[in-house]
PDB file of C-alpha atoms and ligand atoms in Angstrom:
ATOM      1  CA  UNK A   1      24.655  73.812 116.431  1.00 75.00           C
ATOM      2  CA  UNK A   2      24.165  73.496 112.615  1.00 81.00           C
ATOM      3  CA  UNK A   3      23.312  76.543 111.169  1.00 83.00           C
ATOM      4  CA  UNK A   4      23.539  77.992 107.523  1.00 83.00           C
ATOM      5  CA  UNK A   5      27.740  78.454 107.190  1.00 88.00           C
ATOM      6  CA  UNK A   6      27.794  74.452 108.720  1.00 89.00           C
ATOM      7  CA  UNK A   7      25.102  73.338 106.209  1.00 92.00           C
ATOM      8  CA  UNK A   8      26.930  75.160 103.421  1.00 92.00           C
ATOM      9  CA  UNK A   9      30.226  74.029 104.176  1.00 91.00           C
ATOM     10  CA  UNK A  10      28.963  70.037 104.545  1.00 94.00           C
ATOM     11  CA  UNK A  11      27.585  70.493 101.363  1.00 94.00           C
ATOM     12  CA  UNK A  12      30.667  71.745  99.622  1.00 92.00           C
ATOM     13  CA  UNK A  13      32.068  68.572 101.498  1.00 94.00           C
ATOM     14  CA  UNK A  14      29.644  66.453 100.545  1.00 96.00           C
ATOM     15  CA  UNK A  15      29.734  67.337  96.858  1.00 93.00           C
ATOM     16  CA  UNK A  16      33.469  67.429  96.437  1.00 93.00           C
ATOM     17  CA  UNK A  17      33.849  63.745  97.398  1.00 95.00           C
ATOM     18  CA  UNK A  18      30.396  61.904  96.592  1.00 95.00           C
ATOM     19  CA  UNK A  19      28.963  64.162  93.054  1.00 93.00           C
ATOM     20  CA  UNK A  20      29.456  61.536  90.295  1.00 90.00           C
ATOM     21  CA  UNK A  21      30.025  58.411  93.011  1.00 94.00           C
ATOM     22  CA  UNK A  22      27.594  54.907  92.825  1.00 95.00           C
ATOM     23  CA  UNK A  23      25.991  54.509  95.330  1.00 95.00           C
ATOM     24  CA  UNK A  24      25.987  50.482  96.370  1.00 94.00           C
ATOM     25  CA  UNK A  25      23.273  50.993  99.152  1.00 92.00           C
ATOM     26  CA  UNK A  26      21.356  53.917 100.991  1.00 93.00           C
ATOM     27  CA  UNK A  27      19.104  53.168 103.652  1.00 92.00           C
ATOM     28  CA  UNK A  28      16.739  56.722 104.463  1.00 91.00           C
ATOM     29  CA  UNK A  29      15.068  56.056 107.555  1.00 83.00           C
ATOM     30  CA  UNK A  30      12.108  55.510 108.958  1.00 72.00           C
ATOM     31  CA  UNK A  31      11.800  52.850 105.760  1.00 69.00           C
ATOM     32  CA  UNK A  32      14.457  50.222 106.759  1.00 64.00           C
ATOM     33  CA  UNK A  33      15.093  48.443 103.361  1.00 69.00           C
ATOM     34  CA  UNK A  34      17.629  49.626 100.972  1.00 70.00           C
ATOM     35  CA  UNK A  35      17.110  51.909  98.329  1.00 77.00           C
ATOM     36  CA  UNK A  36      17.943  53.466  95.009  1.00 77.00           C
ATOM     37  CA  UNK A  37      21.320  51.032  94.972  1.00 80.00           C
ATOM     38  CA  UNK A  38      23.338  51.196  91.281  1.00 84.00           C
ATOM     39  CA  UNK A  39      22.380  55.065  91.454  1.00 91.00           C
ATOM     40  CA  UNK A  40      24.445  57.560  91.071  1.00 94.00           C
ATOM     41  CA  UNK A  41      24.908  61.106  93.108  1.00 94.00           C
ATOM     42  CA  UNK A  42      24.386  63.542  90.589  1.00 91.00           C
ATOM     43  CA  UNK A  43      24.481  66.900  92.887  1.00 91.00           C
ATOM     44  CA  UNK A  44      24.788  68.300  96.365  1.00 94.00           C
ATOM     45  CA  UNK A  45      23.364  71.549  97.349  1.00 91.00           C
ATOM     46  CA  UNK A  46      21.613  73.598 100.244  1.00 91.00           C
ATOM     47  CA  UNK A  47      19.058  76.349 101.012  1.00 87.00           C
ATOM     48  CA  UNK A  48      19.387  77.533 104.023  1.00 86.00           C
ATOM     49  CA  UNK A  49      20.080  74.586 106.307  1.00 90.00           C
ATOM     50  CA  UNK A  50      18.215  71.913 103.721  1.00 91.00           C
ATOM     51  CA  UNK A  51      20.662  69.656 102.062  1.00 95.00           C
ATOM     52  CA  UNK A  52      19.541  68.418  99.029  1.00 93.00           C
ATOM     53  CA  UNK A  53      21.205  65.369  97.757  1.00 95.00           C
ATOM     54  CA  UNK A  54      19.958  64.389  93.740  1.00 92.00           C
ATOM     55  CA  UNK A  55      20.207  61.326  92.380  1.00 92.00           C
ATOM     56  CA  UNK A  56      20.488  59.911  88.777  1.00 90.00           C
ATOM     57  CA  UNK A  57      16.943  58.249  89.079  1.00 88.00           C
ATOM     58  CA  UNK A  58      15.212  61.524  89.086  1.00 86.00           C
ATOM     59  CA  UNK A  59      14.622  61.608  93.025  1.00 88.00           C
ATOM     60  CA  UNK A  60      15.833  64.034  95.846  1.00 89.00           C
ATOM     61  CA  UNK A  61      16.842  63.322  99.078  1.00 92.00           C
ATOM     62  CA  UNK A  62      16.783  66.479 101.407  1.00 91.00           C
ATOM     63  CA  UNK A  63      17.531  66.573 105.453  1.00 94.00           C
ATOM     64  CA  UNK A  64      17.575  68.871 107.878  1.00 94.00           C
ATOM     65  CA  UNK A  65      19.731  68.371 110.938  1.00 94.00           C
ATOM     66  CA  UNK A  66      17.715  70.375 113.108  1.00 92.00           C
ATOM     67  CA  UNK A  67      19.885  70.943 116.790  1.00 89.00           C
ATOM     68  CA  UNK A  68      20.988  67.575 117.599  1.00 92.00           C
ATOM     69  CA  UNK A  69      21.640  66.103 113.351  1.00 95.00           C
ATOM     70  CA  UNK A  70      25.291  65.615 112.176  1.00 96.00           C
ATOM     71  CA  UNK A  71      27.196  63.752 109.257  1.00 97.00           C
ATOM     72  CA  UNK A  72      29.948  61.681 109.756  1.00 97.00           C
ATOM     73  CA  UNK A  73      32.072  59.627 107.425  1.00 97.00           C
ATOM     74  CA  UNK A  74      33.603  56.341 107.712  1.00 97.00           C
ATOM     75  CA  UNK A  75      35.704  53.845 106.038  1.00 97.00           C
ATOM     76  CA  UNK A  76      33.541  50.157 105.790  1.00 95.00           C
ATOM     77  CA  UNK A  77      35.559  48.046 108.680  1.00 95.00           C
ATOM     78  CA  UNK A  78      35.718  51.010 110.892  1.00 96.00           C
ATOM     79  CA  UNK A  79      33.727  51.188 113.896  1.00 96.00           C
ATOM     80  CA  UNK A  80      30.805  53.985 114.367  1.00 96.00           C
ATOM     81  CA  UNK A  81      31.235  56.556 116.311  1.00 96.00           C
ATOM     82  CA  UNK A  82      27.045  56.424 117.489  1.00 96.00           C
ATOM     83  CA  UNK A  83      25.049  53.712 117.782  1.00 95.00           C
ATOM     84  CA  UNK A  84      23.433  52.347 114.286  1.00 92.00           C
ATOM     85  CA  UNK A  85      19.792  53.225 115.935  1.00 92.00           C
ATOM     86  CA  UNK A  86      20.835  56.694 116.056  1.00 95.00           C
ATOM     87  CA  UNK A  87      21.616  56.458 111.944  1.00 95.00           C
ATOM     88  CA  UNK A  88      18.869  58.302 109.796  1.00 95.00           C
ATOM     89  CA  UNK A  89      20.808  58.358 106.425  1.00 96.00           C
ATOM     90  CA  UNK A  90      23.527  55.795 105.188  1.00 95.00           C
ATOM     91  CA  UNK A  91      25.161  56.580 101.707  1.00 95.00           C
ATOM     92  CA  UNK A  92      27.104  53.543 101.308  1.00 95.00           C
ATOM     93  CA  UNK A  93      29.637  54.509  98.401  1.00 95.00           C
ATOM     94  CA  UNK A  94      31.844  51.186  98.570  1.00 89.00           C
ATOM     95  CA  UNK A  95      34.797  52.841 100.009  1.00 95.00           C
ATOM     96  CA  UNK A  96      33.124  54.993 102.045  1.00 96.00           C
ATOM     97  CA  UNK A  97      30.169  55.203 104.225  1.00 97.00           C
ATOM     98  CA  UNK A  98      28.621  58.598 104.628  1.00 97.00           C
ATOM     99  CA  UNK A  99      26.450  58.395 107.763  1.00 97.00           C
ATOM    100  CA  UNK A 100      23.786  61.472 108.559  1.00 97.00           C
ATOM    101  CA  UNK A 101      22.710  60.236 112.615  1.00 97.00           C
ATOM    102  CA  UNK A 102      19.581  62.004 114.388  1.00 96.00           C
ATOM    103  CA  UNK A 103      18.437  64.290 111.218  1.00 96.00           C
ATOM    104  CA  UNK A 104      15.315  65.974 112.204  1.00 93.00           C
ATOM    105  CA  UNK A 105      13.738  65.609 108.968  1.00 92.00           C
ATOM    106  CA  UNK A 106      14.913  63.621 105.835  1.00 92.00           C
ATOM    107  CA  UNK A 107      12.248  63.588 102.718  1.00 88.00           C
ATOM    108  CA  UNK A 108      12.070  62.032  99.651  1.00 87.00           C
ATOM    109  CA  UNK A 109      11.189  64.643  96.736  1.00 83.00           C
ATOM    110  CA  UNK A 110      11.254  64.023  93.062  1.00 78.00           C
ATOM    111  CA  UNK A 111      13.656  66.454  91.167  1.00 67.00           C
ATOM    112  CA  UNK A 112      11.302  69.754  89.756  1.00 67.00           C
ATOM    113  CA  UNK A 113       8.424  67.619  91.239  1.00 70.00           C
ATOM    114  CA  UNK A 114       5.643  70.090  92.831  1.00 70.00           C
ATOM    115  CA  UNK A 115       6.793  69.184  96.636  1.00 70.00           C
ATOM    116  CA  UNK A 116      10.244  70.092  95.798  1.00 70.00           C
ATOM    117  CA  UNK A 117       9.599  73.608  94.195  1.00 70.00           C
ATOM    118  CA  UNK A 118       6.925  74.306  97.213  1.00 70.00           C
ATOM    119  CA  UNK A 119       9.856  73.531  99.640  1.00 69.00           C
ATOM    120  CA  UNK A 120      11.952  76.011  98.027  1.00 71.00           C
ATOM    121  CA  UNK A 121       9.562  78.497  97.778  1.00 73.00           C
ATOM    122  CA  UNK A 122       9.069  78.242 101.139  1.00 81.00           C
ATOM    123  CA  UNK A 123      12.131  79.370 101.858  1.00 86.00           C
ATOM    124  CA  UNK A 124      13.363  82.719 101.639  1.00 89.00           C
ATOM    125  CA  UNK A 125      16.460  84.014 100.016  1.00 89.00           C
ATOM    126  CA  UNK A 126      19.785  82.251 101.170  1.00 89.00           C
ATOM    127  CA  UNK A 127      21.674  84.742 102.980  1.00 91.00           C
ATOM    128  CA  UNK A 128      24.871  82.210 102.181  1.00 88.00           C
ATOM    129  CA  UNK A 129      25.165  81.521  98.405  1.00 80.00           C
ATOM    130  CA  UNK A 130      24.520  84.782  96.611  1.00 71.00           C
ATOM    131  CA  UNK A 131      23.941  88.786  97.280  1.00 75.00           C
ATOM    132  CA  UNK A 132      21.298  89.484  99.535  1.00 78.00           C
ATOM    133  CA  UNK A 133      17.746  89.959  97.827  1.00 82.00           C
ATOM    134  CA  UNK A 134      16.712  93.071 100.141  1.00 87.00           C
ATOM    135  CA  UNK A 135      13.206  93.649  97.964  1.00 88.00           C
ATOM    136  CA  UNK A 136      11.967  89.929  98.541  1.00 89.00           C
ATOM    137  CA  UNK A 137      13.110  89.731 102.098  1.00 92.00           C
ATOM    138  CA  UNK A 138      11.033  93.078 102.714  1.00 91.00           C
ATOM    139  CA  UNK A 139       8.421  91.655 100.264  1.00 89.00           C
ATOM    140  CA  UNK A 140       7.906  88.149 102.475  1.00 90.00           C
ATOM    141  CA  UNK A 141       8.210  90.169 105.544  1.00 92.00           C
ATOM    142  CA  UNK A 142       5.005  92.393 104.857  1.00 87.00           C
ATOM    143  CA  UNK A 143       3.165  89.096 103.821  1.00 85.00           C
ATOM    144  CA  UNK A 144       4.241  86.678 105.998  1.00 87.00           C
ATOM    145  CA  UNK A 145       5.121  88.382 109.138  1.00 89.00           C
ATOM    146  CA  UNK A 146       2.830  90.576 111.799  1.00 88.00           C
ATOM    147  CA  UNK A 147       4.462  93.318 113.127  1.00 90.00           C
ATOM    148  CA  UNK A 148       4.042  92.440 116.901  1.00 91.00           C
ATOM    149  CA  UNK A 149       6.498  89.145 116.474  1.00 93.00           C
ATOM    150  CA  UNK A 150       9.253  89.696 118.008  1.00 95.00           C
ATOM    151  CA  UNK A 151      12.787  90.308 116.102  1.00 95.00           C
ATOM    152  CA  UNK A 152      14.071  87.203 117.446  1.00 96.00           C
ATOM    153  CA  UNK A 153      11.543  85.211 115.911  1.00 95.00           C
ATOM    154  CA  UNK A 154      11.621  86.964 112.950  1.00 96.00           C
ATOM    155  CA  UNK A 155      15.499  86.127 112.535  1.00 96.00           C
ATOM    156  CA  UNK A 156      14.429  82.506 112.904  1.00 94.00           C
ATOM    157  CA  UNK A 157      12.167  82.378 110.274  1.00 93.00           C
ATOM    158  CA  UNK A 158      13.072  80.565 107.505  1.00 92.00           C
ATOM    159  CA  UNK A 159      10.617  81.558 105.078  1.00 90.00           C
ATOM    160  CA  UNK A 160      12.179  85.294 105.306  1.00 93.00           C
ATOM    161  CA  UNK A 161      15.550  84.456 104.402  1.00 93.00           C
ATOM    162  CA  UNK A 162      17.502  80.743 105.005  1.00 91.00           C
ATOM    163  CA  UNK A 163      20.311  80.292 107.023  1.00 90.00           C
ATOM    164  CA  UNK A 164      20.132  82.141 110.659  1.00 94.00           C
ATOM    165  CA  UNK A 165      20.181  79.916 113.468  1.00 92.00           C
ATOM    166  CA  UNK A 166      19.943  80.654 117.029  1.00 93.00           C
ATOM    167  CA  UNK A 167      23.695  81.521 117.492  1.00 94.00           C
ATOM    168  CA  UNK A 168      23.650  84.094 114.973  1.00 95.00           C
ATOM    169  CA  UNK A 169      20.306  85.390 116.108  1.00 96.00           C
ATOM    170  CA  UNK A 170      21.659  86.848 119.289  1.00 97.00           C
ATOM    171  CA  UNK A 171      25.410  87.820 117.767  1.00 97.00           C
ATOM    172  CA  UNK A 172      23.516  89.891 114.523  1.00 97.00           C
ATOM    173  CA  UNK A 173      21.269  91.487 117.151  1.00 97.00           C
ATOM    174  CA  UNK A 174      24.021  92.136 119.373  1.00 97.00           C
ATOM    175  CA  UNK A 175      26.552  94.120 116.557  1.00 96.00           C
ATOM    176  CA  UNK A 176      23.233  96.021 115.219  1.00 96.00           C
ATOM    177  CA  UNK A 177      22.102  97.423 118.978  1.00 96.00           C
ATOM    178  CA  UNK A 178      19.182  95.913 118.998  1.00 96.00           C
ATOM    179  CA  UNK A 179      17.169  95.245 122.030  1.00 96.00           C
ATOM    180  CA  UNK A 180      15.832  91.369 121.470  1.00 95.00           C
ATOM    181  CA  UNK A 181      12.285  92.033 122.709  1.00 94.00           C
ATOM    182  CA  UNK A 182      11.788  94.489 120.361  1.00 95.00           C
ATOM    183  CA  UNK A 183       9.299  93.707 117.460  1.00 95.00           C
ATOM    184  CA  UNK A 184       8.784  94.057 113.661  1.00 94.00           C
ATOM    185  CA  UNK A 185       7.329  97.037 114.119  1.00 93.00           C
ATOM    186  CA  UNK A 186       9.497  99.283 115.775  1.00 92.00           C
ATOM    187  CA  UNK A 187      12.503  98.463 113.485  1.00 92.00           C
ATOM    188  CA  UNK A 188      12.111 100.456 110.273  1.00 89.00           C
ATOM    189  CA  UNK A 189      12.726  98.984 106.805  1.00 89.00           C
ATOM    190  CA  UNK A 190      16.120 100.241 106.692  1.00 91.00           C
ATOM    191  CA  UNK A 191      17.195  98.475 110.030  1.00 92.00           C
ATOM    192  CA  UNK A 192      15.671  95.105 109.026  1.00 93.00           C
ATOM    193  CA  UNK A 193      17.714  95.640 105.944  1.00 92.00           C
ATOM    194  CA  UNK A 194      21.023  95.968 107.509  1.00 93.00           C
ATOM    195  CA  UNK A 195      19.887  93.160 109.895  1.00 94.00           C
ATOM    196  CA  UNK A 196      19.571  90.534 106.966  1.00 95.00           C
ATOM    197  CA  UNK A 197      22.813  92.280 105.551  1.00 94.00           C
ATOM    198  CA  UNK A 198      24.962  91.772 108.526  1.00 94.00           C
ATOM    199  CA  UNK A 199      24.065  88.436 108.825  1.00 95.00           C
ATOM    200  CA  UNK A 200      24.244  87.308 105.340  1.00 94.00           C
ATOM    201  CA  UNK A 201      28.299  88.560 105.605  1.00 93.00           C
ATOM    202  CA  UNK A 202      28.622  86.645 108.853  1.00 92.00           C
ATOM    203  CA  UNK A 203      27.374  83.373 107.186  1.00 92.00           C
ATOM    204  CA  UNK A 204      29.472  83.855 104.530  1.00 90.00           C
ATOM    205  CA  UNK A 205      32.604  85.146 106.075  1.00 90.00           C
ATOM    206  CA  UNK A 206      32.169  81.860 108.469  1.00 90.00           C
ATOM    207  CA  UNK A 207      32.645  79.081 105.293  1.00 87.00           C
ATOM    208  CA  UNK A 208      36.086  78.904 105.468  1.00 80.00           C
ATOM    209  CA  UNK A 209      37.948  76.373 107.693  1.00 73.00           C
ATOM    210  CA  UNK A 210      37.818  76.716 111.378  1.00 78.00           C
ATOM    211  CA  UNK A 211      35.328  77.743 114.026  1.00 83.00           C
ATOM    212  CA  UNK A 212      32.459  79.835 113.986  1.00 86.00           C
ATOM    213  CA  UNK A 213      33.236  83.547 114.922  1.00 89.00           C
ATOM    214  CA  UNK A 214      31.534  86.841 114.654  1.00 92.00           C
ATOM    215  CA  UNK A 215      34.567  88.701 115.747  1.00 91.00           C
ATOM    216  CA  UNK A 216      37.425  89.798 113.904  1.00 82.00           C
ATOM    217  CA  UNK A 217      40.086  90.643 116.323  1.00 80.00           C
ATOM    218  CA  UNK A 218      42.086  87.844 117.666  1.00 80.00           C
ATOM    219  CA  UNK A 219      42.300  89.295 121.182  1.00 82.00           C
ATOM    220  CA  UNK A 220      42.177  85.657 123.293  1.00 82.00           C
ATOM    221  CA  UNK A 221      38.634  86.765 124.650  1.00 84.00           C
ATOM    222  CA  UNK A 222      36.838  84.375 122.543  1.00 86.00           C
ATOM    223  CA  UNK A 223      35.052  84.146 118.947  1.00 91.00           C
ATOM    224  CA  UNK A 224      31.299  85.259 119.798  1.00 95.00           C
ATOM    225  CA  UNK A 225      30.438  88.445 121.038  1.00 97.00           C
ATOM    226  CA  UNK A 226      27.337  87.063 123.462  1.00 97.00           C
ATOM    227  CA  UNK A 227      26.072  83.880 122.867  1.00 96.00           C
ATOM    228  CA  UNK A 228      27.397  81.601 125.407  1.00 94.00           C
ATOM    229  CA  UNK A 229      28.538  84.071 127.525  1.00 96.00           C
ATOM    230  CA  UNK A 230      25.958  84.513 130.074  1.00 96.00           C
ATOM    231  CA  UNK A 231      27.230  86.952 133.232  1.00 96.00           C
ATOM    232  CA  UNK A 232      30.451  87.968 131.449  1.00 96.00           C
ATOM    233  CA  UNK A 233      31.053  91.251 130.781  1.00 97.00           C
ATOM    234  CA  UNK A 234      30.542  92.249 127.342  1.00 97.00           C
ATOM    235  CA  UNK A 235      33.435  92.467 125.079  1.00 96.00           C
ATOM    236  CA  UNK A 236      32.282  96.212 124.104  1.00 95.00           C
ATOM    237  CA  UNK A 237      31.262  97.884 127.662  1.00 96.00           C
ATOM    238  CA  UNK A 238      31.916  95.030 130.279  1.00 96.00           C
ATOM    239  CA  UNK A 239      28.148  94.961 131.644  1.00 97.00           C
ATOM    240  CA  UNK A 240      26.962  91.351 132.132  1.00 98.00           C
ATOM    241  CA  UNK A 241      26.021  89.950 129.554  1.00 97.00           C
ATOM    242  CA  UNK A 242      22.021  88.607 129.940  1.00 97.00           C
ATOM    243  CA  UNK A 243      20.370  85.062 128.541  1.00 96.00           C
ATOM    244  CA  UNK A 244      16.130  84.606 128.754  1.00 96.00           C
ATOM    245  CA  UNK A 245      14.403  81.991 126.626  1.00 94.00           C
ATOM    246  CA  UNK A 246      12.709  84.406 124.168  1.00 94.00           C
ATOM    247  CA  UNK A 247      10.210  83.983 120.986  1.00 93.00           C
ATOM    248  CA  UNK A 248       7.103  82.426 120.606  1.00 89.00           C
ATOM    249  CA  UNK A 249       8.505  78.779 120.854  1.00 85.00           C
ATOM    250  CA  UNK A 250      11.638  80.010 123.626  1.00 90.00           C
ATOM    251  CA  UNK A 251      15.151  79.652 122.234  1.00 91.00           C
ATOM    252  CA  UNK A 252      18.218  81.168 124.432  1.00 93.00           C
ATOM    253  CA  UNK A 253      19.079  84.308 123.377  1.00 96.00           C
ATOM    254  CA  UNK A 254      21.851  85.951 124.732  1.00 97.00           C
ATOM    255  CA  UNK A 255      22.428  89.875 125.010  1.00 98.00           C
ATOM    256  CA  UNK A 256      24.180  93.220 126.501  1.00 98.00           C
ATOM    257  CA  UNK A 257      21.092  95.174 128.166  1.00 97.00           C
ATOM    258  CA  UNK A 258      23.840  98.011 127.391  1.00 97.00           C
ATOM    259  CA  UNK A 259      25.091  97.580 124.267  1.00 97.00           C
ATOM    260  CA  UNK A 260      21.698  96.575 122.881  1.00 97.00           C
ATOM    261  CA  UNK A 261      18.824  99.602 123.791  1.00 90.00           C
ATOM    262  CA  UNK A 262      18.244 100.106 120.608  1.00 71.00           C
TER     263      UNK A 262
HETATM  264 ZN1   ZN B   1      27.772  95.909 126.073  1.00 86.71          ZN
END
């Protein structure tokens, strides 16, 4: 599942081999005629888990790959991979093809235009590309947030701080003790803080090659502490390890009902 590290890392990808490049053609779906050919790619960032891909004629494209989204690349005579229906982004860069299939969202945004700096500013702090901003996550939290949601939802939401998915909802929770039903307001401001903390080093200690993990030790028993792992013991005490659909709009979240009575 895509989450901040995966967004990060494709755009690292994505800007290594295409900043700079022409772009021949580049179809954006739903409009099925193509556009902004004999333009180049000037830049390739994220926030969070929007890509943001700038081009020379002043406009932005950004995506989000929401659960099912993913990028591949191709040379022109080879076949796809997915069916061309599924395609909702085609960078065609001559010798390569760059092919984004099932985004959830993809948006056309002109560069400093007022859409594009209300979509950042929507987001919160990237827990991935710099130090973690612990006033304006607490500062978003007291406006944005009412302290009966539940911590799992709060986790999720990406005007808080960018970048947490569900997988790293459940592991962050998991590593701080902290029950998943519990709300906003029976964690203090410190615990929040070391919440967004210990995330923000997972992310980053996840952009190098290889899978995701949240452990360190390389003891054969797998690279997650809980999610995924529903009725094995738990890697710290051995008690089952639990799965509900939590949050206002249900997402699996795995936990140790030992480990986590905090
Ligand atoms: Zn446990």
């Amino acid at each position: 599942m895509p989450e901040g590290d995966t967004i990060a890392k494709l755009a690292g990808f994505l800007a290594e081999q295409t900043e700079g490049r022409r772009i021949r053609r580049l179809w954006v779906r739903p409009r099925d005629e193509p556009s902004a050919a004999g333009c180049d790619i000037t830049s390739v960032s994220c926030k969070g888990k929007h890509l943001f891909i700038d081009l020379s004629n002043g406009a932005t494209l950004r995506s989000h790959l929401g659960m099912y989204g993913t990028w591949h690349r191709y040379r022109p005579e080879s076949d796809w991979r997915r069916p061309r229906r599924q395609a909702s982004i085609i960078f065609d860069l001559e010798d390569w093809h760059y092919v984004c299939f099932n985004a959830k969202e993809t948006e056309w945004l002109r560069v400093d235009g007022p859409r594009h700096l209300d979509r950042l500013q929507r987001l919160g702090p990237d827990l991935i590309s710099s130090a973690i901003h612990p006033d304006e996550i607490r500062r978003r939290i007291r406006l944005l947030i009412d302290p009966s949601v539940l911590a799992v939802d709060l986790l999720l939401d990406q005007r808080i701080a960018a970048g947490i998915g569900n997988v790293y909802k459940s592991e962050v929770l998991f590593l701080e003790g902290i029950d998943p039903s519990r709300r906003v307001a029976d964690l203090g401001e410190a615990r929040l803080q070391t919440l967004y903390g210990r995330a923000s080093e997972l992310l980053r200690a996840n952009l190098g090659g290889g899978r995701r993990t949240t452990r360190t030790k390389r003891d054969g028993r797998g690279r997650l502490w809980v999610y995924g792992r529903l009725d094995l013991p738990c890697l710290h005490c051995g008690e089952p390890i639990r799965r509900e659909a939590l949050g206002a709009r249900p997402r699996s979240t795995y936990w140790c009902p030992r480990c986590q009575r905090g």
